[in-house]
Amino acid sequence: MYVNLTTGECGWDPPPNLRVRQSDENQWWELFDQNNNRFYYYNAITQQTVWHRPQGCDIVPLARLQAMKRNSQSEFGTSQHRNSTSSEGQNTPIQITLLQDMEKSKDNIGLEKRPETERDTLTAIQQDVVRQKRTYEKIDSLEKNVSSLINPSSSDTAQLSTQCGTIGSHSQEENNVQSGTNVGYQFPFHTIRKPISQSSMTDWASKNLNMHTQGIFRRRLSIANMLSWNGGSIKKPMLITSNDTIKKEACEIFKLIQIYMGDRQARMDRNNVALITITKCWSVQGLRDELYIQLIRQTTDNMCYQSLARGWELMAISLAFFSPSPKFQSYLEGYIYRHLSQIADENITQRIKELLDLKNKKSSKSRKKRKQSTEDEGLPISTYARYCYRKLQKVAITGGKKGLRKPTVEEIIHAKNAIVTPSLFGSSLEEIMSRQQDMYPDNKLPWVQTQLSQQVLRLGGEQTEGIFRIPGDIDEVNALKLQVDQWKIPNNLSDPNIPASLLKLWYRELEEPVIPQQFYKECVSNYENPDAAVAVVELLPELNKLVLCYLIHFLQIFAQPINVGKTKMDVNNLAMVMAPNCLRCQSDDPRIIFENTRKEMSFLRMLIVHLDTSFIKGVM
């Protein structure tokens, strides 16, 4: 097969009048592992597989090519192959030939059957990284996902052929109907992609939209009409799917969106409408992209500001609970990105006026009502977009709501309020201190930090075995997080692991880590030198220095021998579990991550043992 690395075109016939370069050891296939939402790379010549993106070589984006080709020739190849995981179960002629080749050679080329030294090394590295950078989810879910993390070639992954240049689709979320599908470890090294261009978005839409028809002749709608506000109902999903549950629920989701936005009359509280919508999509993974594409449609060319704002509001709420699929993420990001600036607000206003002018056949009363709606005061759309863009970046890395308990009305209200009032979690230290200025003007430290730390001690955390290592019940942690974000500490807590887990989460989700990124190199360079490690702390901004010293003073309590005998958490263990929450390695290379993880742990250990934090006593 011939691939144009610039345009992404591929085919069986050699391109005319162009030089063809043969594949060599400098060529890697970019593939996607659905289990872990990560790309991995395969060298067809050396049969080597790695997680990190190889540098200085040709990258053949097979995962992207396959996604572009999927369903583009549905009139061919209607027979399903048991090794194909395409969401529609239909294969292009290229895929059919490849699947036949894969069937013949699968006994010889299965990745799981290759005892590669390189692969074994990476497996060991990733196991250690997961152990040291794991989140606070339940351990059984973590272990289940780690097993898939270290083996990207699973039963859902099509076998690779060293003679071909494509791969079967890994996308299965449409058929993955289950509750709480966000439970599990999200590998922390994903970086959000650059927003795709408008032309790329159009190309994506042309290949993934389930084109609707209208009129007695059932004429197909254009892509522009498919992605413009619709006051009526829909009879089938917006996105191509073969899942009957999704086909049915998609139409109901559209009605719920219209009710929430005020475009459809119903005697339902908007918060309850949002709860029903979010719960459906949180429980059924395949509905999530459908929800986001429907929200994109209903917030495009919408002439009513109130309806438009509510659509963006529902998108922001949704991003607090679940992320789009990797294949849809770039599209959603590109859409949000176009609405980030004040210029975008002006363009929307101008577009609404143009559309109103085209409605001259309607009554003047109706036009006046619509025009009045566009002039209602409210948040600029760019404010919603900025929040959604920031939320999308976070949810792509951390995942959405975890646990087994379904979303609640309280969580819906909290997610909605967070658009205007920043959360205590995921914000910068400066934003958190600014927010608490009215309630605790004399506090020099974040209220959430001191309160959770005191709760751990009040519940006997320094005498609890495995403190900071054993995660608290995730549903209880979620419930406590909701109350803490409302400046409340419940008095019925009994398990110190719950505030301990939430405290770790607060450190981990800070917009910028406690030790800012510009000091990271200094930290990992002085991980064995106590004086140099302490000197780095003195260089930190005053607020960061106070927050870090309070944390170290807190950990020094647990490092006392009298407590270590009970907790089984000595200074090395404390450094291991807390270092990933204070320092963030920016590399995507597992080797660098693993090496720096050891240095991060050693650096924090130096601080716990040698940093004088006596001055922090009594500081609040």
Coordinates of C-alpha atoms in Angstrom, one line a residue:
M1 CA 0.0 0.0 0.0
Y2 CA 1.2 3.5 -0.8
V3 CA 0.8 6.3 1.8
N4 CA 1.3 10.1 1.3
L5 CA 2.7 11.2 4.6
T6 CA 1.7 14.8 3.9
T7 CA -1.9 14.5 2.8
G8 CA -2.8 11.2 4.4
E9 CA -4.0 9.7 1.2
C10 CA -3.5 6.0 0.7
G11 CA -4.1 3.4 -2.1
W12 CA -3.0 0.2 -3.7
D13 CA -1.8 1.7 -7.0
P14 CA 1.6 3.6 -7.2
P15 CA 1.1 7.3 -7.5
P16 CA 1.9 8.6 -11.1
N17 CA 4.9 10.7 -11.7
L18 CA 6.1 10.6 -8.1
R19 CA 9.1 9.1 -6.5
V20 CA 8.2 6.2 -4.2
R21 CA 10.5 5.6 -1.2
Q22 CA 10.5 2.1 0.2
S23 CA 9.8 1.5 3.8
D24 CA 12.7 0.9 6.1
E25 CA 13.6 0.8 9.8
N26 CA 13.0 4.5 10.0
Q27 CA 9.3 4.1 9.5
W28 CA 6.8 3.7 12.4
W29 CA 3.1 3.0 12.3
E30 CA 1.0 5.2 14.7
L31 CA -1.8 3.0 16.1
F32 CA -4.3 3.6 18.9
D33 CA -5.0 1.5 22.0
Q34 CA -8.7 2.0 22.9
N35 CA -8.3 0.4 26.3
N36 CA -5.9 3.2 27.5
N37 CA -6.9 6.1 25.2
R38 CA -3.3 6.3 24.0
F39 CA -1.4 6.1 20.7
Y40 CA 1.4 3.6 20.4
Y41 CA 4.0 3.0 17.7
Y42 CA 5.0 -0.2 15.8
N43 CA 8.0 -0.7 13.5
A44 CA 7.1 -3.3 10.8
I45 CA 10.7 -4.0 10.0
T46 CA 12.1 -4.6 13.5
Q47 CA 8.7 -5.6 15.0
Q48 CA 9.3 -3.3 17.9
T49 CA 6.4 -1.7 19.8
V50 CA 6.8 1.5 22.0
W51 CA 4.4 3.9 23.7
H52 CA 6.4 7.1 23.1
R53 CA 6.4 8.8 19.7
P54 CA 9.8 8.1 18.0
Q55 CA 11.7 11.2 16.9
G56 CA 13.4 12.0 13.7
C57 CA 11.6 9.3 11.6
D58 CA 8.6 8.8 9.4
I59 CA 5.3 8.4 11.2
V60 CA 2.5 6.7 9.3
P61 CA -0.8 7.7 10.9
L62 CA -2.6 4.4 10.4
A63 CA -5.1 5.0 13.2
R64 CA -6.1 8.3 11.6
L65 CA -6.2 6.9 8.1
Q66 CA -8.4 4.0 9.2
A67 CA -10.8 6.4 11.0
M68 CA -11.0 8.5 7.8
K69 CA -11.7 5.4 5.6
R70 CA -14.2 3.8 7.9
N71 CA -17.7 3.7 6.5
S72 CA -16.6 5.8 3.5
Q73 CA -17.4 2.9 1.1
S74 CA -20.2 1.2 2.9
E75 CA -21.6 -0.2 -0.3
F76 CA -18.7 -2.6 -0.4
G77 CA -17.6 -5.3 1.9
T78 CA -20.8 -5.7 3.9
S79 CA -19.7 -9.0 5.4
Q80 CA -18.3 -8.8 8.9
H81 CA -15.0 -10.3 9.9
R82 CA -14.6 -11.7 13.4
N83 CA -11.3 -9.8 13.8
S84 CA -12.7 -6.4 12.7
T85 CA -13.8 -4.0 15.5
S86 CA -15.2 -1.3 13.2
S87 CA -18.2 0.3 14.9
E88 CA -20.4 -0.4 11.9
G89 CA -19.0 -3.9 11.1
Q90 CA -18.4 -2.9 7.5
N91 CA -15.0 -3.0 5.8
T92 CA -13.6 -1.2 2.8
P93 CA -11.9 -3.2 0.1
I94 CA -8.5 -2.3 1.6
Q95 CA -9.7 -3.6 5.0
I96 CA -11.1 -6.8 3.6
T97 CA -7.8 -7.7 1.9
L98 CA -5.8 -6.7 5.0
L99 CA -8.0 -8.8 7.2
Q100 CA -7.4 -11.8 5.0
D101 CA -3.7 -11.3 5.2
M102 CA -3.9 -10.8 9.0
E103 CA -5.9 -14.1 9.3
K104 CA -3.1 -16.0 7.4
S105 CA -0.3 -14.5 9.4
K106 CA -1.7 -14.0 12.8
D107 CA 0.0 -17.0 14.4
N108 CA 3.4 -15.4 13.5
I109 CA 2.9 -11.7 14.1
G110 CA 0.7 -11.3 17.2
L111 CA 2.4 -8.7 19.4
E112 CA 1.5 -10.6 22.5
K113 CA 3.6 -13.6 21.3
R114 CA 6.8 -11.6 20.7
P115 CA 9.2 -11.9 23.7
E116 CA 11.0 -8.6 22.8
T117 CA 13.6 -7.3 25.2
E118 CA 12.5 -3.7 24.4
R119 CA 8.9 -4.5 25.1
D120 CA 9.7 -6.3 28.4
T121 CA 11.7 -3.3 29.5
L122 CA 8.9 -0.9 28.7
T123 CA 6.4 -3.2 30.5
A124 CA 8.5 -3.0 33.7
I125 CA 8.9 0.7 33.4
Q126 CA 5.2 1.3 32.9
Q127 CA 4.3 -1.0 35.8
D128 CA 6.5 1.1 38.1
V129 CA 5.2 4.4 36.8
V130 CA 1.6 3.3 37.4
R131 CA 2.4 2.2 40.9
Q132 CA 4.0 5.5 41.7
K133 CA 1.6 7.8 39.9
R134 CA -1.7 6.1 40.5
T135 CA -4.8 8.0 41.4
Y136 CA -7.2 7.4 44.2
E137 CA -9.6 5.0 42.4
K138 CA -10.5 1.6 43.9
I139 CA -7.6 -0.8 43.6
D140 CA -9.5 -3.5 41.9
S141 CA -10.4 -1.2 39.0
L142 CA -6.8 0.1 38.9
E143 CA -5.3 -3.4 38.6
K144 CA -7.8 -4.4 35.9
N145 CA -6.8 -1.4 33.8
V146 CA -3.0 -1.8 34.4
S147 CA -3.2 -5.2 32.8
S148 CA -4.5 -3.7 29.6
L149 CA -2.1 -0.8 29.9
I150 CA 1.0 -2.9 29.6
N151 CA -0.4 -5.0 26.7
P152 CA -1.8 -2.8 23.9
S153 CA -2.3 -5.8 21.7
S154 CA -5.5 -7.2 23.2
S155 CA -8.3 -9.3 21.8
D156 CA -9.9 -6.1 20.6
T157 CA -6.9 -5.1 18.6
A158 CA -6.6 -6.2 15.0
Q159 CA -3.5 -8.2 14.2
L160 CA -0.7 -6.3 12.4
S161 CA 0.7 -7.4 9.1
T162 CA 4.3 -6.6 8.3
Q163 CA 3.4 -6.4 4.6
C164 CA 0.5 -4.0 4.9
G165 CA -0.1 -0.4 6.1
T166 CA -3.4 -0.1 7.9
I167 CA -5.1 -1.5 11.0
G168 CA -8.7 -2.4 11.9
S169 CA -10.6 0.1 14.0
H170 CA -10.2 -0.1 17.7
S171 CA -13.3 1.9 18.4
Q172 CA -15.8 0.0 20.5
E173 CA -17.3 2.6 22.8
E174 CA -20.6 2.5 20.9
N175 CA -21.2 -1.1 21.9
N176 CA -19.9 -0.6 25.4
V177 CA -23.1 -0.1 27.3
Q178 CA -22.3 -0.2 31.0
S179 CA -22.6 1.9 34.1
G180 CA -19.8 3.9 35.5
T181 CA -17.5 3.4 32.5
N182 CA -15.1 6.1 33.7
V183 CA -14.0 3.9 36.6
G184 CA -10.3 3.1 36.2
Y185 CA -6.9 4.5 35.7
Q186 CA -6.2 7.1 33.1
F187 CA -2.6 7.2 31.9
P188 CA -1.3 10.6 32.9
F189 CA 0.9 11.4 30.0
H190 CA -1.7 12.4 27.4
T191 CA -1.3 15.8 26.0
I192 CA -4.2 17.6 24.2
R193 CA -3.8 18.0 20.5
K194 CA -3.7 21.2 18.6
P195 CA -7.2 22.2 17.4
I196 CA -7.9 20.9 14.0
S197 CA -8.6 23.3 11.2
Q198 CA -12.1 24.2 9.8
S199 CA -11.4 22.1 6.7
S200 CA -10.3 19.1 8.7
M201 CA -13.5 19.5 10.8
T202 CA -15.6 19.5 7.7
D203 CA -13.8 16.4 6.4
W204 CA -14.3 14.7 9.7
A205 CA -18.0 15.5 9.7
S206 CA -18.4 14.2 6.1
K207 CA -17.1 10.8 7.2
N208 CA -18.8 10.5 10.6
L209 CA -22.2 12.2 10.4
N210 CA -25.2 10.1 9.9
M211 CA -26.7 12.2 7.2
H212 CA -30.4 13.1 7.7
T213 CA -33.1 13.6 5.0
Q214 CA -36.1 15.8 4.7
G215 CA -39.1 16.3 2.4
I216 CA -41.3 13.8 0.5
F217 CA -38.3 13.1 -1.7
R218 CA -36.1 12.3 1.3
R219 CA -33.3 14.6 0.1
R220 CA -30.2 14.5 2.2
L221 CA -29.4 17.6 4.3
S222 CA -26.1 19.3 3.7
I223 CA -23.4 19.2 6.4
A224 CA -24.1 22.9 7.1
N225 CA -27.8 22.1 7.7
M226 CA -26.9 19.0 9.7
L227 CA -24.8 21.2 12.0
S228 CA -27.2 24.2 12.4
W229 CA -29.8 24.8 15.1
N230 CA -32.9 22.7 14.6
G231 CA -36.3 23.5 16.3
G232 CA -37.8 20.2 15.4
S233 CA -37.0 16.6 16.4
I234 CA -34.6 14.1 14.9
K235 CA -35.5 10.5 13.9
K236 CA -32.0 9.0 14.0
P237 CA -28.7 9.8 15.7
M238 CA -26.3 12.5 14.4
L239 CA -23.4 10.1 14.3
I240 CA -23.1 6.8 12.5
T241 CA -23.8 3.8 14.8
S242 CA -25.1 0.3 14.7
N243 CA -26.0 0.1 18.4
D244 CA -29.8 -0.1 18.8
T245 CA -29.7 1.4 22.3
I246 CA -27.8 4.4 21.1
K247 CA -30.1 4.8 18.1
K248 CA -33.1 5.0 20.5
E249 CA -31.6 7.1 23.2
A250 CA -30.0 9.6 20.8
C251 CA -33.4 10.9 19.8
E252 CA -34.4 11.2 23.4
I253 CA -31.2 13.1 24.2
F254 CA -32.0 15.6 21.5
K255 CA -35.4 16.3 23.1
L256 CA -33.8 16.7 26.5
I257 CA -31.3 19.2 25.1
Q258 CA -34.1 21.2 23.5
I259 CA -36.0 21.2 26.8
Y260 CA -32.9 22.4 28.7
M261 CA -32.2 25.1 26.2
G262 CA -35.9 26.3 26.3
D263 CA -36.5 25.3 22.6
R264 CA -39.1 22.7 23.6
Q265 CA -41.8 23.2 26.2
A266 CA -42.0 20.8 29.1
R267 CA -42.9 21.0 32.8
M268 CA -39.6 19.9 34.1
D269 CA -37.0 21.6 36.3
R270 CA -33.9 22.3 34.2
N271 CA -31.6 20.8 36.7
N272 CA -33.5 17.6 36.6
V273 CA -33.4 17.7 32.8
A274 CA -29.6 18.1 32.9
L275 CA -29.4 15.2 35.5
I276 CA -31.4 12.8 33.2
T277 CA -29.2 13.8 30.2
I278 CA -25.9 13.5 32.0
T279 CA -26.9 10.2 33.7
K280 CA -27.8 8.6 30.4
C281 CA -24.5 9.6 28.8
W282 CA -22.4 8.8 31.9
S283 CA -23.9 5.3 32.0
V284 CA -23.7 4.6 28.2
Q285 CA -20.3 5.6 26.9
G286 CA -21.5 5.5 23.2
L287 CA -23.9 8.4 23.9
R288 CA -21.3 10.9 24.9
D289 CA -20.0 11.9 21.4
E290 CA -23.7 12.0 20.3
L291 CA -24.5 14.4 23.1
Y292 CA -21.6 16.7 22.2
I293 CA -22.3 16.7 18.4
Q294 CA -26.0 17.5 19.2
L295 CA -24.9 20.4 21.5
I296 CA -22.6 21.6 18.7
R297 CA -25.6 21.6 16.3
Q298 CA -27.9 23.4 18.7
T299 CA -25.3 26.1 19.5
T300 CA -24.6 26.9 15.8
D301 CA -26.7 29.6 14.1
N302 CA -28.9 29.8 17.1
M303 CA -30.8 33.1 17.0
C304 CA -31.8 33.1 20.7
Y305 CA -29.1 34.1 23.1
Q306 CA -30.8 32.5 26.1
S307 CA -31.1 29.2 24.2
L308 CA -27.5 29.6 23.0
A309 CA -26.1 30.2 26.4
R310 CA -27.9 27.3 27.9
G311 CA -26.5 25.0 25.3
W312 CA -23.0 26.1 26.1
E313 CA -23.9 25.7 29.8
L314 CA -25.0 22.1 29.3
M315 CA -21.8 21.4 27.4
A316 CA -19.8 22.8 30.4
I317 CA -21.8 20.6 32.8
S318 CA -21.2 17.5 30.6
L319 CA -17.5 18.0 30.6
A320 CA -17.5 17.9 34.4
F321 CA -18.7 14.3 34.2
F322 CA -17.2 12.6 31.1
S323 CA -14.9 13.3 28.2
P324 CA -15.5 12.8 24.5
S325 CA -13.9 9.8 22.8
P326 CA -10.4 10.3 21.5
K327 CA -11.6 10.2 17.9
F328 CA -14.1 13.1 18.6
Q329 CA -11.9 15.1 21.0
S330 CA -10.1 17.1 18.3
Y331 CA -13.4 18.0 16.6
L332 CA -15.0 19.2 19.8
E333 CA -11.8 21.1 20.7
G334 CA -11.7 22.8 17.3
Y335 CA -15.3 23.9 17.8
I336 CA -14.8 25.3 21.2
Y337 CA -11.5 26.9 20.1
R338 CA -13.3 29.0 17.5
H339 CA -15.4 30.6 20.3
L340 CA -12.7 31.6 22.7
S341 CA -12.3 35.3 21.8
Q342 CA -14.3 38.5 21.9
I343 CA -14.1 38.5 18.1
A344 CA -16.0 35.2 18.2
D345 CA -18.8 36.9 20.3
E346 CA -19.0 39.7 17.7
N347 CA -19.2 37.2 14.9
I348 CA -22.0 35.3 16.6
T349 CA -23.9 38.6 17.2
Q350 CA -23.5 39.5 13.5
R351 CA -24.5 36.1 12.4
I352 CA -27.7 36.2 14.5
K353 CA -28.6 39.6 13.0
E354 CA -28.1 38.2 9.5
L355 CA -30.2 35.2 10.2
L356 CA -32.9 37.4 11.7
D357 CA -33.0 39.4 8.5
L358 CA -33.5 36.2 6.5
K359 CA -36.6 35.5 8.6
N360 CA -38.6 38.4 7.0
K361 CA -41.5 36.1 6.2
K362 CA -42.2 35.7 9.8
S363 CA -44.5 38.0 11.7
S364 CA -43.0 41.2 13.1
K365 CA -44.0 40.1 16.6
S366 CA -42.0 36.9 16.3
R367 CA -39.0 38.8 14.9
K368 CA -39.2 41.3 17.7
K369 CA -39.3 38.5 20.3
R370 CA -36.3 36.8 18.8
K371 CA -34.3 40.0 18.5
Q372 CA -35.1 40.9 22.1
S373 CA -33.8 37.5 23.1
T374 CA -30.4 38.2 21.4
E375 CA -30.1 41.3 23.4
D376 CA -30.7 39.8 26.9
E377 CA -27.8 40.3 29.2
G378 CA -25.8 37.3 30.2
L379 CA -22.3 35.9 30.1
P380 CA -20.4 36.3 26.7
I381 CA -20.3 33.0 24.8
S382 CA -16.5 33.3 24.9
T383 CA -16.7 32.9 28.7
Y384 CA -18.5 29.6 28.4
A385 CA -16.0 28.6 25.6
R386 CA -13.0 29.4 27.7
Y387 CA -14.4 27.3 30.6
C388 CA -15.2 24.4 28.3
Y389 CA -11.8 24.5 26.7
R390 CA -10.1 24.4 30.0
K391 CA -12.4 21.7 31.3
L392 CA -11.8 19.6 28.1
Q393 CA -8.1 19.7 28.7
K394 CA -8.4 18.4 32.2
V395 CA -11.1 15.8 31.6
A396 CA -9.0 14.4 28.7
I397 CA -6.2 13.7 31.2
T398 CA -7.9 12.9 34.4
G399 CA -11.1 11.4 33.1
G400 CA -14.6 12.3 34.3
K401 CA -16.7 11.4 37.3
K402 CA -15.5 8.1 38.8
G403 CA -17.1 5.6 41.1
L404 CA -20.4 3.6 40.9
R405 CA -22.8 6.2 42.2
K406 CA -24.8 8.0 39.5
P407 CA -24.6 11.8 39.2
T408 CA -26.8 13.8 41.6
V409 CA -28.7 17.1 41.3
E410 CA -26.2 18.6 43.7
E411 CA -23.3 17.7 41.4
I412 CA -25.2 19.1 38.5
I413 CA -25.7 22.4 40.3
H414 CA -22.1 22.5 41.4
A415 CA -20.9 21.9 37.9
K416 CA -23.1 24.7 36.6
N417 CA -22.0 27.1 39.3
A418 CA -18.3 26.4 38.6
I419 CA -18.6 28.2 35.2
V420 CA -18.8 31.5 37.1
T421 CA -17.3 30.5 40.5
P422 CA -14.0 28.7 40.1
S423 CA -13.7 25.4 42.0
L424 CA -11.3 24.9 44.8
F425 CA -10.0 21.9 42.8
G426 CA -8.2 22.4 39.5
S427 CA -7.6 26.1 40.0
S428 CA -4.3 28.0 40.6
L429 CA -3.2 28.8 44.1
E430 CA -3.7 32.5 43.3
E431 CA -7.3 31.9 42.2
I432 CA -8.0 29.9 45.3
M433 CA -6.5 32.5 47.7
S434 CA -8.5 35.2 45.8
R435 CA -11.7 33.3 46.2
Q436 CA -11.3 32.8 49.9
Q437 CA -10.4 36.5 50.5
D438 CA -13.9 37.4 51.5
M439 CA -14.5 34.5 53.9
Y440 CA -11.0 34.1 55.4
P441 CA -9.1 37.4 54.7
D442 CA -6.4 36.7 57.2
N443 CA -5.5 33.2 56.0
K444 CA -2.1 32.9 54.4
L445 CA -2.7 29.3 53.3
P446 CA -5.5 27.8 51.2
W447 CA -8.4 26.9 53.5
V448 CA -9.0 23.6 51.7
Q449 CA -5.3 22.5 52.4
T450 CA -5.4 23.2 56.1
Q451 CA -8.9 21.9 56.7
L452 CA -8.3 18.5 55.0
S453 CA -4.9 18.1 56.6
Q454 CA -6.5 18.7 60.0
Q455 CA -9.3 16.3 59.3
V456 CA -6.7 13.5 58.5
L457 CA -5.1 14.1 61.9
R458 CA -8.4 14.5 63.8
L459 CA -9.5 11.1 62.5
G460 CA -6.2 9.5 63.6
G461 CA -4.6 9.3 60.2
E462 CA -1.1 9.3 61.8
Q463 CA -2.0 6.0 63.4
T464 CA -3.7 4.4 60.4
E465 CA -1.9 1.7 58.5
G466 CA -1.4 2.5 54.8
I467 CA -2.5 6.2 55.1
F468 CA -2.0 8.0 51.8
R469 CA -1.4 4.6 50.1
I470 CA -4.8 3.0 50.6
P471 CA -7.4 5.0 48.7
G472 CA -10.6 6.1 50.4
D473 CA -13.9 4.9 48.9
I474 CA -14.2 6.9 45.7
D475 CA -17.9 7.7 46.1
E476 CA -17.3 9.0 49.6
V477 CA -14.4 11.1 48.3
N478 CA -16.6 12.5 45.6
A479 CA -19.3 13.4 48.2
L480 CA -16.7 15.1 50.4
K481 CA -15.3 17.0 47.5
L482 CA -18.7 18.4 46.7
Q483 CA -19.1 19.7 50.3
V484 CA -15.6 21.1 50.5
D485 CA -16.1 23.1 47.3
Q486 CA -19.0 24.7 49.2
W487 CA -16.7 25.6 52.2
K488 CA -18.2 22.8 54.3
I489 CA -16.5 20.1 56.3
P490 CA -19.0 17.4 57.5
N491 CA -18.7 16.3 61.1
N492 CA -19.7 12.6 60.4
L493 CA -16.4 11.5 58.8
S494 CA -14.9 8.4 60.3
D495 CA -12.3 7.1 57.8
P496 CA -9.1 9.2 57.6
N497 CA -8.4 7.7 54.1
I498 CA -11.2 9.8 52.7
P499 CA -9.9 13.3 53.5
A500 CA -6.4 11.9 52.8
S501 CA -7.4 10.9 49.3
L502 CA -9.1 14.2 48.7
L503 CA -6.1 16.1 49.9
K504 CA -3.9 14.2 47.5
L505 CA -6.4 15.0 44.7
W506 CA -6.3 18.7 45.6
Y507 CA -2.5 18.8 45.2
R508 CA -2.6 16.8 42.1
E509 CA -5.3 18.8 40.3
L510 CA -3.8 22.3 41.0
E511 CA -3.5 24.1 37.7
E512 CA 0.2 24.5 38.3
P513 CA 1.9 22.1 40.7
V514 CA 3.0 23.3 44.2
I515 CA 6.5 23.4 42.8
P516 CA 6.1 25.4 39.6
Q517 CA 7.3 24.0 36.4
Q518 CA 10.2 26.4 36.0
F519 CA 11.8 24.8 39.1
Y520 CA 11.4 21.2 38.0
K521 CA 14.8 20.8 36.4
E522 CA 16.4 22.2 39.6
C523 CA 14.6 19.7 41.7
V524 CA 15.5 16.6 39.7
S525 CA 19.1 17.8 39.4
N526 CA 19.5 18.1 43.1
Y527 CA 17.7 15.1 44.3
E528 CA 20.7 13.8 46.3
N529 CA 21.9 17.0 47.7
P530 CA 20.0 18.1 50.9
D531 CA 21.4 21.7 50.9
A532 CA 20.6 22.2 47.2
A533 CA 17.1 20.7 47.7
V534 CA 16.4 23.1 50.6
A535 CA 17.8 26.0 48.5
V536 CA 15.3 25.3 45.8
V537 CA 12.4 25.8 48.3
E538 CA 13.8 29.3 49.1
L539 CA 13.6 30.3 45.4
L540 CA 9.9 29.5 45.2
P541 CA 7.2 32.3 45.1
E542 CA 6.1 33.1 48.6
L543 CA 2.7 31.5 48.3
N544 CA 4.1 28.3 46.8
K545 CA 6.8 28.2 49.5
L546 CA 4.2 28.4 52.3
V547 CA 2.0 25.7 50.7
L548 CA 4.9 23.4 50.2
C549 CA 6.3 24.0 53.7
Y550 CA 2.9 23.3 55.2
L551 CA 2.8 20.0 53.3
I552 CA 6.3 19.0 54.3
H553 CA 5.6 19.8 58.0
F554 CA 2.4 17.7 57.7
L555 CA 4.4 14.8 56.3
Q556 CA 7.1 15.1 58.9
I557 CA 4.4 14.2 61.5
F558 CA 3.8 10.9 59.7
A559 CA 7.6 10.3 59.3
Q560 CA 8.1 10.2 63.1
P561 CA 9.2 6.7 64.2
I562 CA 6.4 6.4 66.7
N563 CA 3.9 6.8 63.8
V564 CA 5.7 4.8 61.2
G565 CA 5.4 1.7 63.4
K566 CA 1.6 2.1 63.0
T567 CA 1.2 3.4 59.5
K568 CA 3.9 1.3 57.9
M569 CA 4.6 4.4 55.9
D570 CA 8.2 5.5 56.4
V571 CA 9.8 8.6 54.7
N572 CA 10.4 6.6 51.5
N573 CA 6.8 5.5 51.2
L574 CA 5.5 9.0 52.0
A575 CA 7.8 10.5 49.3
M576 CA 6.7 7.9 46.8
V577 CA 3.0 8.6 47.2
M578 CA 3.2 12.4 47.5
A579 CA 6.0 13.3 45.0
P580 CA 3.7 12.9 41.9
N581 CA 1.3 15.4 43.5
C582 CA 4.0 18.1 43.8
L583 CA 6.1 17.7 40.7
R584 CA 5.0 17.0 37.1
C585 CA 7.3 15.6 34.5
Q586 CA 6.4 17.1 31.1
S587 CA 7.9 14.3 29.0
D588 CA 5.9 11.7 27.2
D589 CA 8.9 9.3 27.1
P590 CA 8.3 6.4 29.6
R591 CA 12.0 6.1 30.1
I592 CA 12.4 9.7 31.1
I593 CA 9.3 9.5 33.2
F594 CA 10.5 6.5 35.1
E595 CA 14.0 7.9 35.7
N596 CA 12.6 11.3 36.8
T597 CA 10.0 9.6 39.1
R598 CA 12.9 8.1 41.1
K599 CA 14.5 11.6 41.3
E600 CA 11.2 13.3 42.3
M601 CA 10.8 10.8 45.1
S602 CA 14.3 11.4 46.3
F603 CA 14.0 15.1 46.2
L604 CA 10.8 15.1 48.3
R605 CA 12.5 12.7 50.7
M606 CA 15.3 15.2 51.1
L607 CA 12.8 17.9 52.0
I608 CA 10.9 15.7 54.5
V609 CA 14.2 14.8 56.3
H610 CA 16.1 18.1 56.1
L611 CA 13.7 21.0 55.6
D612 CA 13.2 23.1 58.7
T613 CA 9.4 23.8 58.8
S614 CA 9.1 25.0 62.4
F615 CA 8.1 28.5 61.3
I616 CA 4.9 27.1 59.7
K617 CA 3.4 26.1 63.1
G618 CA 0.3 28.2 63.7
V619 CA 0.2 29.6 60.2
M620 CA -3.2 29.3 58.7

